[in-house]
PDB file of C-alpha atoms in Angstrom:
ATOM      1  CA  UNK A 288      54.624  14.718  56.224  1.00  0.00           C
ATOM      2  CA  UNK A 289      55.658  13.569  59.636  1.00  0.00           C
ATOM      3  CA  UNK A 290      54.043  14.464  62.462  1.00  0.00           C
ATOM      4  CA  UNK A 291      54.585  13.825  66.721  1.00  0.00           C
ATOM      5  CA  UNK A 292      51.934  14.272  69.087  1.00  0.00           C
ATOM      6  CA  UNK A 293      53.375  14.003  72.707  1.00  0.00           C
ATOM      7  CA  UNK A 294      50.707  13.905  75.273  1.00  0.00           C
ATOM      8  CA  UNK A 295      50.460  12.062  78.837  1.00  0.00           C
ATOM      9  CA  UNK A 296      52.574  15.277  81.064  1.00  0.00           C
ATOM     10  CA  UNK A 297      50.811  16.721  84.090  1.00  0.00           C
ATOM     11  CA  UNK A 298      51.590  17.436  87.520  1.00  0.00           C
ATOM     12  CA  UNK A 299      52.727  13.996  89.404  1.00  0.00           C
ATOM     13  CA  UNK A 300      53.963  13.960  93.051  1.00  0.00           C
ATOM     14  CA  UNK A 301      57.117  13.013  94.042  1.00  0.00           C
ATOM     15  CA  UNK A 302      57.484   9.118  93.969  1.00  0.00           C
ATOM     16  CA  UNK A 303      54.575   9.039  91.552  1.00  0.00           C
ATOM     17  CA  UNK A 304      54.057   7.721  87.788  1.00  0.00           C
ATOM     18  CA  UNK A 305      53.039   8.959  84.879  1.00  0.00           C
ATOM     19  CA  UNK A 306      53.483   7.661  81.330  1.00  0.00           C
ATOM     20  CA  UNK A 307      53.962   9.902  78.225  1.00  0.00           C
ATOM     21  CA  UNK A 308      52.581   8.922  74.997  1.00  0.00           C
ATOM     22  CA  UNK A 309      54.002   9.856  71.382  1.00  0.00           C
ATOM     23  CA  UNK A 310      51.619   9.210  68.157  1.00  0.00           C
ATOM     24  CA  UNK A 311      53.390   9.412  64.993  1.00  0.00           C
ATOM     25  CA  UNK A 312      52.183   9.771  61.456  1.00  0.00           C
ATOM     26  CA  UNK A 313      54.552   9.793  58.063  1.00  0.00           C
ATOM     27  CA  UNK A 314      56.578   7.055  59.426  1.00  0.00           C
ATOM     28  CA  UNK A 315      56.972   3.991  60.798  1.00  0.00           C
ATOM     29  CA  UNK A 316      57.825   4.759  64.846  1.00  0.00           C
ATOM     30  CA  UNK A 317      59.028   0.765  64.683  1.00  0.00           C
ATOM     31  CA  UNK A 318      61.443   0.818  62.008  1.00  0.00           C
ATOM     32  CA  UNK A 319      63.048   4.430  62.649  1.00  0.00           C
ATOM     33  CA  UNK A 320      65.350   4.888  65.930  1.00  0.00           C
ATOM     34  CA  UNK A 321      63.141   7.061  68.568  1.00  0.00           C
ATOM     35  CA  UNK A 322      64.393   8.937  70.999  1.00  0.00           C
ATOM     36  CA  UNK A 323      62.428  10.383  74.262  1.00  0.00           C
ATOM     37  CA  UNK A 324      64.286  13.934  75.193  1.00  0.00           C
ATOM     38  CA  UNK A 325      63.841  16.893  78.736  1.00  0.00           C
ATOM     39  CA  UNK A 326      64.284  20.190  78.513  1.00  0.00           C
ATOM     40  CA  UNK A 327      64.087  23.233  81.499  1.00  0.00           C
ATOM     41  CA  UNK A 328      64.255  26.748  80.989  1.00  0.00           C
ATOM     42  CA  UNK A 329      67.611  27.720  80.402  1.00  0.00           C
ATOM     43  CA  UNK A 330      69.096  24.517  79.527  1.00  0.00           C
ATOM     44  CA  UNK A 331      69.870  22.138  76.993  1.00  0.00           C
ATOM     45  CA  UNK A 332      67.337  19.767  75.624  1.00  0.00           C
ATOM     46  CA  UNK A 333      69.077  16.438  76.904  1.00  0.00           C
ATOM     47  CA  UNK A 334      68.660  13.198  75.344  1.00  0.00           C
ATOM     48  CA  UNK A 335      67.462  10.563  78.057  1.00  0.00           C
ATOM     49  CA  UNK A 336      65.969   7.390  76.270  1.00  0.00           C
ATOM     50  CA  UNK A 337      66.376   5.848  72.569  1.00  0.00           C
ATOM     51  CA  UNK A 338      64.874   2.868  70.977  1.00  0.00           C
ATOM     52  CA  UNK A 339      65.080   1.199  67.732  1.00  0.00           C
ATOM     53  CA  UNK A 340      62.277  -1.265  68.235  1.00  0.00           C
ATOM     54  CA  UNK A 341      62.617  -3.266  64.989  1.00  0.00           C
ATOM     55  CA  UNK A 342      66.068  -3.939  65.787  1.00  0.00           C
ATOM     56  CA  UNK A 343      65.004  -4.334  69.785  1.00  0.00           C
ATOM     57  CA  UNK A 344      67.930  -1.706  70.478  1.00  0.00           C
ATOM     58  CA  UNK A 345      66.949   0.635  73.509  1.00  0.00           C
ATOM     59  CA  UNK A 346      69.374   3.388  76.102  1.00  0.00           C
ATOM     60  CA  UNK A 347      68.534   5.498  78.566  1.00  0.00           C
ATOM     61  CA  UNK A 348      70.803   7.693  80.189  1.00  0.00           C
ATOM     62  CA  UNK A 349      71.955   7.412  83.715  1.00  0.00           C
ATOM     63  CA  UNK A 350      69.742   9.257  85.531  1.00  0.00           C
ATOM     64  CA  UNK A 351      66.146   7.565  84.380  1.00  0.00           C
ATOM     65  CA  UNK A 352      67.704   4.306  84.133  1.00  0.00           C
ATOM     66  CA  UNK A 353      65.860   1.783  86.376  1.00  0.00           C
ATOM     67  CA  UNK A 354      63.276   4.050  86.910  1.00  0.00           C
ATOM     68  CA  UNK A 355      62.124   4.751  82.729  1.00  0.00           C
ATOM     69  CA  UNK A 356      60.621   2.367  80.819  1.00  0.00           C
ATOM     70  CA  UNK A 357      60.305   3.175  76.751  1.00  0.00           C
ATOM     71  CA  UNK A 358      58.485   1.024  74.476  1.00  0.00           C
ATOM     72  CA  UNK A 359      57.200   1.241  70.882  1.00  0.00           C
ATOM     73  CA  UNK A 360      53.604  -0.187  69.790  1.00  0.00           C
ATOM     74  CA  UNK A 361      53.900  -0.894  66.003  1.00  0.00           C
ATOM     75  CA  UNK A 362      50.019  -1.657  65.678  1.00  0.00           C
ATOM     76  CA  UNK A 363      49.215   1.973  67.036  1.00  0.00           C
ATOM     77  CA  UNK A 364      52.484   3.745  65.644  1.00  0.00           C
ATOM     78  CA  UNK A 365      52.975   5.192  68.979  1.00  0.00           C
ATOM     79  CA  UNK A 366      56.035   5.015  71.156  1.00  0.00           C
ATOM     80  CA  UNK A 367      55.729   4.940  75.249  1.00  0.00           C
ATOM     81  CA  UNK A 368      57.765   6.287  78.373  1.00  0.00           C
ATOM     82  CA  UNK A 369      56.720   5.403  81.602  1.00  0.00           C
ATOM     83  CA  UNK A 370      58.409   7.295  84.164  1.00  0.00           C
ATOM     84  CA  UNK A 371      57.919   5.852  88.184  1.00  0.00           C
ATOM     85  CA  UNK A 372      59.724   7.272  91.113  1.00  0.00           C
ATOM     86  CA  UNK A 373      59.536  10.410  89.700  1.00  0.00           C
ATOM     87  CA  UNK A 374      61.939  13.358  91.700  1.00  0.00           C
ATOM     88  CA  UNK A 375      61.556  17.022  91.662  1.00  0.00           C
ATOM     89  CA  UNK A 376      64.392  17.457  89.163  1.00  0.00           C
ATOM     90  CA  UNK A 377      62.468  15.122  86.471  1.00  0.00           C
ATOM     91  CA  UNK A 378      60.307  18.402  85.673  1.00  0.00           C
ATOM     92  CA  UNK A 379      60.275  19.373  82.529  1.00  0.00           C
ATOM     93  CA  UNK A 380      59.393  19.676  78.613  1.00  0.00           C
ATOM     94  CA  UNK A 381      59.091  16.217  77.147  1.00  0.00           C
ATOM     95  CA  UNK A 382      59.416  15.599  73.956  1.00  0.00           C
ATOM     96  CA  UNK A 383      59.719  12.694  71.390  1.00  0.00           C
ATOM     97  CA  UNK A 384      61.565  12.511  68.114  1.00  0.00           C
ATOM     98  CA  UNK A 385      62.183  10.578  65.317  1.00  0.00           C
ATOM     99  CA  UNK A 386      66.295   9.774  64.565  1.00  0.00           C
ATOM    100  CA  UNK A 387      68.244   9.201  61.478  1.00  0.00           C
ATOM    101  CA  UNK A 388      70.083   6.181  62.315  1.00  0.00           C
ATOM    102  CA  UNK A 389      71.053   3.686  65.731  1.00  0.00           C
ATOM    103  CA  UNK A 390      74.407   4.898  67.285  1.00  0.00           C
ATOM    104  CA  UNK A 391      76.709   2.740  69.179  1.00  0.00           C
ATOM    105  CA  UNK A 392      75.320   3.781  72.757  1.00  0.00           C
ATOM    106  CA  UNK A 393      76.133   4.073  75.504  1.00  0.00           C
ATOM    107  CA  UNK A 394      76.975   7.608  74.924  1.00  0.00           C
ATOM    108  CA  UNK A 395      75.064  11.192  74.537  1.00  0.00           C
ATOM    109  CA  UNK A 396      71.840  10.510  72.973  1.00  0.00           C
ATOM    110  CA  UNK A 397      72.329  13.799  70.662  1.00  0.00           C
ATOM    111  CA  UNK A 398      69.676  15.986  69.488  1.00  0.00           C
ATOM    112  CA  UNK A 399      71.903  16.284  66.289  1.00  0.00           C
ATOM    113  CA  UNK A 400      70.625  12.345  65.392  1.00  0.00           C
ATOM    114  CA  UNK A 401      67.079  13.365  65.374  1.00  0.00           C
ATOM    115  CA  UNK A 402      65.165  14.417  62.645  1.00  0.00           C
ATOM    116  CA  UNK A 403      61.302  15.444  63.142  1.00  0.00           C
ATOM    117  CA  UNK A 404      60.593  16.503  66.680  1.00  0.00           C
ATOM    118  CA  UNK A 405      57.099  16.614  68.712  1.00  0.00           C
ATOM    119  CA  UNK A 406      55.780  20.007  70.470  1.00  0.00           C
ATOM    120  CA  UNK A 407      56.547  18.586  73.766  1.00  0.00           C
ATOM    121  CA  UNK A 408      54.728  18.155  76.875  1.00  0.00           C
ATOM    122  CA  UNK A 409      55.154  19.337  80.717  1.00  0.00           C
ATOM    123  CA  UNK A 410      55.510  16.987  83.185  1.00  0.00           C
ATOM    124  CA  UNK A 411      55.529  18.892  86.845  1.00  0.00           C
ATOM    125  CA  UNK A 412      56.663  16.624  89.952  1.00  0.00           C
ATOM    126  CA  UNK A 413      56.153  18.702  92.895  1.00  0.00           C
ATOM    127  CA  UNK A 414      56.301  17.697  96.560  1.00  0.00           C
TER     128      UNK A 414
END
């Protein structure tokens, strides 16, 4: 059974860091394509980092690039996103998932290519 523990959110000031942490059990994080994805109330869960580590493939969309980091550690089976320069419109439910295969990005990174999903965790950047 696969499971994805998200943990790491909190509430960060503006300009601050934080780094979000996803432990996964049932599979291997470094072999399957992982993908980091925000949602707000209201809105669609959007798609903002992918990485297939075995195949050192990684995206991030627009908005986080430069500023998100995601990395995979195969020893721990974990996968990473540090976040710096964090704005008020970065708040919201993070969550980690675990894909069914690498697409040719850039483009979308879709909810529909992801498999097992994580419970998510809040991430608050306030002034």
């Amino acid at each position: 059974q696969v499971h994805l523990t998200e943990s790491g959110g909190g509430t960060v000031a503006v300009g601050g860091s934080a780094t979000l942490s996803c432990v996964v059990s049932g599979l291997n994080s470094h072999r399957t394509v992982m993908g980091w994805f925000r949602q707000v109330p209201g809105k669609q869960r959007e798609g903002i980092a992918a990485i297939y580590a075995a195949a050192e493939k990684i995206t991030y969309v627009d908005s986080v690039k430069g500023r998100f980091s995601v990395s995979s550690d195969a020893a721990e089976n974990t996968i990473y996103l540090q976040m710096a320069s964090l704005k008020s419109e970065d708040t919201a439910m993070y969550f980690c998932a675990a894909g069914k295969t690498w697409r040719e990005y850039p483009r979308r990174i879709d909810t529909d290519d992801f498999v097992h999903w994580g419970q998510g965790t809040q991430v608050t950047v306030s002034e």
